[in-house]
């Protein structure tokens, strides 16, 4: 290890995490640590366990074994809203937006990861909360601008082109002001040009001081922007390292060639 590596602050520590569904081991004793300020990629063929690991980190699934620590705090048993409150936001592989709400409102909702009915009322309906509403709206507009879809602010989410829906998901996740952002295949379905633009957006997000954990199926997409990469195959970590190291790793080549990824 170089001095640079030992002094970097670990923001997320995944420690021997296993997740089983009945007889299937979707995530198998996986460990890695993400440093604050990194773009860290999680790659692997379809079915490798990438999304399951995200669901485990964000509290949707309780791991069968292992520990997850965020900023030195054990978050393994915490509920999803609590984990969101602590500063972890995510997007979903299958886009989850409020279809019949405007792009702007989808982002406004994201500003309140732990919002319940009472708070909802305060923010959107009562007069005394007007100032707060104006601030939330302004911030939402800024985020739409940041991800490049400001012009879509008043359109229903369902009417946005697919690529813009993906960007809207990212804006909504950013609205909670996360320290760590988990992106589940943000470039899925995008053409090569769009993929490059999305990776530029990921770099800009990191430029805001947000650590990024990025799932990607296609190794080439993350090569240019990730500091480090973990490769999963059948739930197991088969490689970890800098992009150049991972690309030439025989186990990684075999895993990808074997499944025409
Ligand atoms: P990836 O995101 O890498 O494509 P997933 O994490 O979605 O992989 O899936 C890993 C494995 O776990 C697959 O075999 C999948 O069918 C299985 N799996 C994922 N979620 C569930 C679930 N809720 N119940 C049962 N099996 C699941
Ligand atoms: Mg997945």
Short mmCIF file of C-alpha atoms and ligand atoms in Angstrom, two decimals:
data_model
loop_
_atom_site.label_atom_id
_atom_site.label_comp_id
_atom_site.label_asym_id
_atom_site.label_seq_id
_atom_site.Cartn_x
_atom_site.Cartn_y
_atom_site.Cartn_z
CA UNK A 1 0.00 0.00 0.00
CA UNK A 2 1.17 3.52 -0.73
CA UNK A 3 0.75 6.34 1.76
CA UNK A 4 -2.01 7.76 -0.38
CA UNK A 5 -4.05 4.61 0.07
CA UNK A 6 -3.52 4.28 3.82
CA UNK A 7 -4.49 7.86 4.54
CA UNK A 8 -7.70 7.84 2.46
CA UNK A 9 -10.86 7.75 4.57
CA UNK A 10 -13.06 4.72 4.08
CA UNK A 11 -16.67 5.79 3.63
CA UNK A 12 -18.28 2.38 3.05
CA UNK A 13 -17.00 -0.93 4.32
CA UNK A 14 -18.60 -4.14 3.03
CA UNK A 15 -17.28 -6.88 5.26
CA UNK A 16 -17.82 -10.56 4.39
CA UNK A 17 -21.37 -9.98 3.20
CA UNK A 18 -23.46 -12.94 2.10
CA UNK A 19 -27.06 -12.88 0.88
CA UNK A 20 -28.94 -16.11 0.22
CA UNK A 21 -32.39 -16.61 -1.24
CA UNK A 22 -33.33 -20.12 -0.18
CA UNK A 23 -30.71 -22.34 -1.76
CA UNK A 24 -29.31 -19.61 -4.02
CA UNK A 25 -26.32 -17.62 -2.82
CA UNK A 26 -26.72 -14.31 -4.67
CA UNK A 27 -23.85 -12.58 -2.82
CA UNK A 28 -21.14 -14.85 -1.47
CA UNK A 29 -18.80 -13.56 1.26
CA UNK A 30 -17.99 -10.28 -0.50
CA UNK A 31 -15.69 -7.68 1.07
CA UNK A 32 -14.42 -4.33 -0.17
CA UNK A 33 -13.95 -0.78 1.09
CA UNK A 34 -14.73 2.42 -0.75
CA UNK A 35 -12.73 5.56 -0.05
CA UNK A 36 -14.41 8.93 0.27
CA UNK A 37 -14.26 10.80 -3.02
CA UNK A 38 -13.82 7.71 -5.20
CA UNK A 39 -15.73 6.52 -8.21
CA UNK A 40 -15.86 2.82 -7.42
CA UNK A 41 -17.36 0.41 -9.94
CA UNK A 42 -19.09 -2.89 -9.31
CA UNK A 43 -19.20 -4.93 -12.47
CA UNK A 44 -20.01 -8.46 -13.51
CA UNK A 45 -22.19 -10.51 -15.83
CA UNK A 46 -25.98 -10.57 -15.48
CA UNK A 47 -27.05 -12.42 -12.35
CA UNK A 48 -23.68 -11.86 -10.65
CA UNK A 49 -25.32 -10.33 -7.56
CA UNK A 50 -24.67 -6.63 -8.17
CA UNK A 51 -28.21 -5.38 -7.57
CA UNK A 52 -28.62 -7.73 -4.60
CA UNK A 53 -25.54 -6.16 -3.04
CA UNK A 54 -27.03 -2.66 -3.58
CA UNK A 55 -30.28 -3.82 -1.98
CA UNK A 56 -28.31 -5.12 0.97
CA UNK A 57 -26.30 -1.90 1.39
CA UNK A 58 -29.44 0.25 1.23
CA UNK A 59 -31.36 -1.87 3.75
CA UNK A 60 -33.96 -3.40 1.41
CA UNK A 61 -32.44 -6.80 2.20
CA UNK A 62 -30.88 -7.91 5.44
CA UNK A 63 -27.67 -9.79 4.69
CA UNK A 64 -27.57 -13.46 5.65
CA UNK A 65 -24.11 -12.80 7.06
CA UNK A 66 -21.60 -9.99 7.22
CA UNK A 67 -21.44 -6.37 8.23
CA UNK A 68 -21.85 -3.08 6.37
CA UNK A 69 -20.37 0.06 7.83
CA UNK A 70 -20.96 3.60 6.58
CA UNK A 71 -18.62 6.25 7.95
CA UNK A 72 -17.61 3.83 10.69
CA UNK A 73 -21.19 3.23 11.76
CA UNK A 74 -22.71 -0.24 11.56
CA UNK A 75 -25.74 0.12 9.24
CA UNK A 76 -26.34 -3.61 8.72
CA UNK A 77 -29.60 -3.79 10.61
CA UNK A 78 -30.96 -0.34 9.80
CA UNK A 79 -34.16 0.39 7.87
CA UNK A 80 -33.87 1.88 4.37
CA UNK A 81 -35.17 5.32 5.42
CA UNK A 82 -32.60 5.49 8.18
CA UNK A 83 -29.79 4.59 5.80
CA UNK A 84 -31.05 7.27 3.39
CA UNK A 85 -31.08 9.77 6.24
CA UNK A 86 -27.47 8.98 7.04
CA UNK A 87 -26.47 9.97 3.52
CA UNK A 88 -26.74 7.04 1.09
CA UNK A 89 -28.92 7.55 -1.99
CA UNK A 90 -29.50 5.25 -4.94
CA UNK A 91 -31.08 4.82 -8.31
CA UNK A 92 -32.78 1.64 -9.46
CA UNK A 93 -31.98 -0.62 -12.40
CA UNK A 94 -35.71 -0.65 -13.17
CA UNK A 95 -36.55 3.05 -13.16
CA UNK A 96 -38.84 4.01 -10.28
CA UNK A 97 -40.40 7.40 -10.81
CA UNK A 98 -43.82 8.80 -10.04
CA UNK A 99 -45.15 8.49 -13.59
CA UNK A 100 -47.97 11.02 -13.27
CA UNK A 101 -45.97 13.66 -11.46
CA UNK A 102 -43.83 16.30 -13.11
CA UNK A 103 -40.09 15.88 -13.31
CA UNK A 104 -39.80 18.79 -10.88
CA UNK A 105 -42.07 17.16 -8.30
CA UNK A 106 -40.20 13.89 -8.58
CA UNK A 107 -37.06 15.74 -7.54
CA UNK A 108 -38.85 17.76 -4.84
CA UNK A 109 -39.94 14.51 -3.22
CA UNK A 110 -36.36 13.30 -3.29
CA UNK A 111 -35.35 16.16 -1.02
CA UNK A 112 -37.14 14.41 1.80
CA UNK A 113 -35.89 10.85 2.11
CA UNK A 114 -37.56 10.50 5.49
CA UNK A 115 -40.66 12.49 4.69
CA UNK A 116 -43.99 11.34 6.13
CA UNK A 117 -47.54 12.62 5.65
CA UNK A 118 -47.33 15.43 8.16
CA UNK A 119 -44.18 16.87 6.66
CA UNK A 120 -45.62 16.41 3.19
CA UNK A 121 -48.57 18.58 4.19
CA UNK A 122 -46.32 21.24 5.66
CA UNK A 123 -44.21 21.48 2.60
CA UNK A 124 -46.77 21.36 -0.16
CA UNK A 125 -49.97 22.74 1.34
CA UNK A 126 -49.73 25.13 4.27
CA UNK A 127 -48.98 28.79 3.77
CA UNK A 128 -46.42 29.16 6.52
CA UNK A 129 -44.30 26.59 4.77
CA UNK A 130 -44.20 28.72 1.64
CA UNK A 131 -40.63 29.80 2.05
CA UNK A 132 -39.48 26.23 2.56
CA UNK A 133 -41.40 25.21 -0.56
CA UNK A 134 -39.72 27.93 -2.61
CA UNK A 135 -36.31 26.80 -1.46
CA UNK A 136 -37.09 23.15 -2.23
CA UNK A 137 -38.36 24.09 -5.69
CA UNK A 138 -35.32 26.18 -6.45
CA UNK A 139 -33.02 23.38 -5.43
CA UNK A 140 -35.01 20.90 -7.55
CA UNK A 141 -34.68 23.15 -10.58
CA UNK A 142 -30.94 23.42 -10.00
CA UNK A 143 -30.67 19.65 -9.91
CA UNK A 144 -32.64 19.27 -13.14
CA UNK A 145 -30.24 21.77 -14.67
CA UNK A 146 -27.26 19.87 -13.27
CA UNK A 147 -28.33 16.58 -14.89
CA UNK A 148 -29.23 18.39 -18.13
CA UNK A 149 -33.03 18.15 -18.23
CA UNK A 150 -34.23 21.50 -16.89
CA UNK A 151 -36.45 21.87 -19.95
CA UNK A 152 -38.47 18.84 -18.77
CA UNK A 153 -39.40 20.35 -15.38
CA UNK A 154 -43.15 20.48 -15.98
CA UNK A 155 -43.57 17.30 -18.02
CA UNK A 156 -44.89 14.10 -16.50
CA UNK A 157 -42.06 11.70 -15.74
CA UNK A 158 -43.73 9.07 -17.90
CA UNK A 159 -43.53 11.32 -20.95
CA UNK A 160 -39.78 11.85 -20.75
CA UNK A 161 -37.53 9.93 -23.15
CA UNK A 162 -35.90 6.97 -21.46
CA UNK A 163 -32.48 8.62 -21.16
CA UNK A 164 -34.05 11.65 -19.49
CA UNK A 165 -35.91 9.40 -17.05
CA UNK A 166 -32.56 7.91 -16.03
CA UNK A 167 -31.19 11.43 -15.49
CA UNK A 168 -34.30 12.36 -13.53
CA UNK A 169 -33.71 9.36 -11.23
CA UNK A 170 -30.20 10.64 -10.63
CA UNK A 171 -31.48 14.16 -9.87
CA UNK A 172 -33.99 12.74 -7.41
CA UNK A 173 -31.29 10.72 -5.67
CA UNK A 174 -29.05 13.81 -5.48
CA UNK A 175 -31.90 15.78 -3.95
CA UNK A 176 -31.45 14.00 -0.64
CA UNK A 177 -27.95 15.50 -0.52
CA UNK A 178 -26.14 12.16 -0.21
CA UNK A 179 -22.54 11.57 0.75
CA UNK A 180 -22.57 8.28 -1.15
CA UNK A 181 -24.54 7.73 -4.35
CA UNK A 182 -25.27 4.23 -5.64
CA UNK A 183 -26.10 4.05 -9.34
CA UNK A 184 -27.52 0.77 -10.66
CA UNK A 185 -26.69 0.55 -14.37
CA UNK A 186 -27.42 4.20 -15.19
CA UNK A 187 -26.16 3.61 -18.72
CA UNK A 188 -28.35 0.59 -19.42
CA UNK A 189 -30.08 0.94 -22.76
CA UNK A 190 -28.07 4.01 -23.74
CA UNK A 191 -26.16 4.29 -27.01
CA UNK A 192 -22.36 4.78 -26.92
CA UNK A 193 -22.65 8.57 -27.15
CA UNK A 194 -25.21 8.69 -24.31
CA UNK A 195 -23.05 6.36 -22.23
CA UNK A 196 -20.10 8.73 -22.54
CA UNK A 197 -22.30 11.67 -21.55
CA UNK A 198 -23.61 9.76 -18.54
CA UNK A 199 -20.10 8.92 -17.39
CA UNK A 200 -19.24 12.62 -17.69
CA UNK A 201 -22.22 13.32 -15.43
CA UNK A 202 -20.92 10.75 -12.93
CA UNK A 203 -17.59 12.56 -12.89
CA UNK A 204 -19.35 15.88 -12.29
CA UNK A 205 -21.24 14.31 -9.38
CA UNK A 206 -17.97 13.19 -7.86
CA UNK A 207 -16.71 16.72 -8.48
CA UNK A 208 -19.41 17.88 -6.03
CA UNK A 209 -17.70 15.85 -3.31
CA UNK A 210 -20.05 12.88 -3.55
CA UNK A 211 -18.61 9.37 -3.49
CA UNK A 212 -20.04 7.16 -6.23
CA UNK A 213 -20.59 3.40 -6.31
CA UNK A 214 -21.49 2.54 -9.87
CA UNK A 215 -22.93 -0.74 -11.12
CA UNK A 216 -22.28 -1.47 -14.74
CA UNK A 217 -22.69 -4.58 -16.82
CA UNK A 218 -20.35 -3.46 -19.59
CA UNK A 219 -16.78 -3.24 -18.30
CA UNK A 220 -15.65 -0.84 -21.04
CA UNK A 221 -18.07 1.85 -19.89
CA UNK A 222 -16.48 2.27 -16.45
CA UNK A 223 -12.85 1.78 -17.45
CA UNK A 224 -12.19 5.46 -18.09
CA UNK A 225 -13.71 6.93 -14.94
CA UNK A 226 -13.34 4.46 -12.04
CA UNK A 227 -10.49 4.56 -9.57
CA UNK A 228 -11.13 0.98 -8.59
CA UNK A 229 -13.32 -1.87 -9.73
CA UNK A 230 -14.72 -4.96 -8.01
CA UNK A 231 -15.82 -7.81 -10.24
CA UNK A 232 -18.56 -10.21 -9.14
CA UNK A 233 -19.36 -13.54 -10.75
CA UNK A 234 -21.99 -15.91 -9.34
CA UNK A 235 -22.06 -13.79 -6.21
CA UNK A 236 -18.34 -14.07 -5.58
CA UNK A 237 -15.75 -11.35 -5.78
CA UNK A 238 -13.35 -12.62 -8.44
CA UNK A 239 -11.19 -9.52 -8.82
CA UNK A 240 -10.52 -6.08 -7.38
CA UNK A 241 -8.17 -3.37 -8.50
CA UNK A 242 -7.46 -0.53 -10.85
CA UNK A 243 -9.15 -0.73 -14.26
CA UNK A 244 -5.99 -1.89 -16.05
CA UNK A 245 -5.40 -4.66 -13.50
CA UNK A 246 -8.96 -5.91 -13.71
CA UNK A 247 -9.12 -5.83 -17.48
CA UNK A 248 -6.19 -8.19 -17.85
CA UNK A 249 -7.20 -10.54 -15.01
CA UNK A 250 -7.72 -14.06 -16.46
CA UNK A 251 -10.69 -14.84 -14.21
CA UNK A 252 -12.43 -11.67 -15.32
CA UNK A 253 -11.79 -12.37 -18.99
CA UNK A 254 -13.13 -15.88 -18.55
CA UNK A 255 -16.24 -14.73 -16.67
CA UNK A 256 -17.08 -12.25 -19.41
CA UNK A 257 -16.21 -14.42 -22.39
CA UNK A 258 -18.20 -17.30 -20.93
CA UNK A 259 -21.37 -15.22 -20.90
CA UNK A 260 -21.04 -13.05 -24.01
CA UNK A 261 -21.34 -9.91 -21.88
P1 LIG B 1 -27.15 -8.60 -11.17
O1 LIG B 1 -27.69 -7.31 -10.67
O2 LIG B 1 -25.67 -8.73 -11.03
O3 LIG B 1 -27.59 -8.89 -12.57
P2 LIG B 1 -28.91 -9.76 -9.19
O4 LIG B 1 -28.39 -9.26 -7.90
O5 LIG B 1 -30.12 -9.10 -9.73
O6 LIG B 1 -27.74 -9.78 -10.27
O7 LIG B 1 -29.24 -11.30 -9.04
C1 LIG B 1 -28.31 -12.23 -8.51
C2 LIG B 1 -29.00 -13.56 -8.33
O8 LIG B 1 -29.92 -13.48 -7.26
C3 LIG B 1 -29.79 -14.01 -9.56
O9 LIG B 1 -29.65 -15.40 -9.68
C4 LIG B 1 -31.20 -13.61 -9.20
O10 LIG B 1 -32.14 -14.42 -9.85
C5 LIG B 1 -31.22 -13.82 -7.70
N1 LIG B 1 -32.16 -12.95 -6.99
C6 LIG B 1 -32.11 -11.59 -6.95
N2 LIG B 1 -33.09 -11.10 -6.17
C7 LIG B 1 -33.79 -12.17 -5.73
C8 LIG B 1 -34.93 -12.34 -4.89
N3 LIG B 1 -35.55 -11.28 -4.33
N4 LIG B 1 -35.38 -13.60 -4.64
C9 LIG B 1 -34.75 -14.67 -5.17
N5 LIG B 1 -33.66 -14.60 -5.97
C10 LIG B 1 -33.18 -13.36 -6.25
MG1 LIG B 2 -28.77 -5.86 -11.60
#
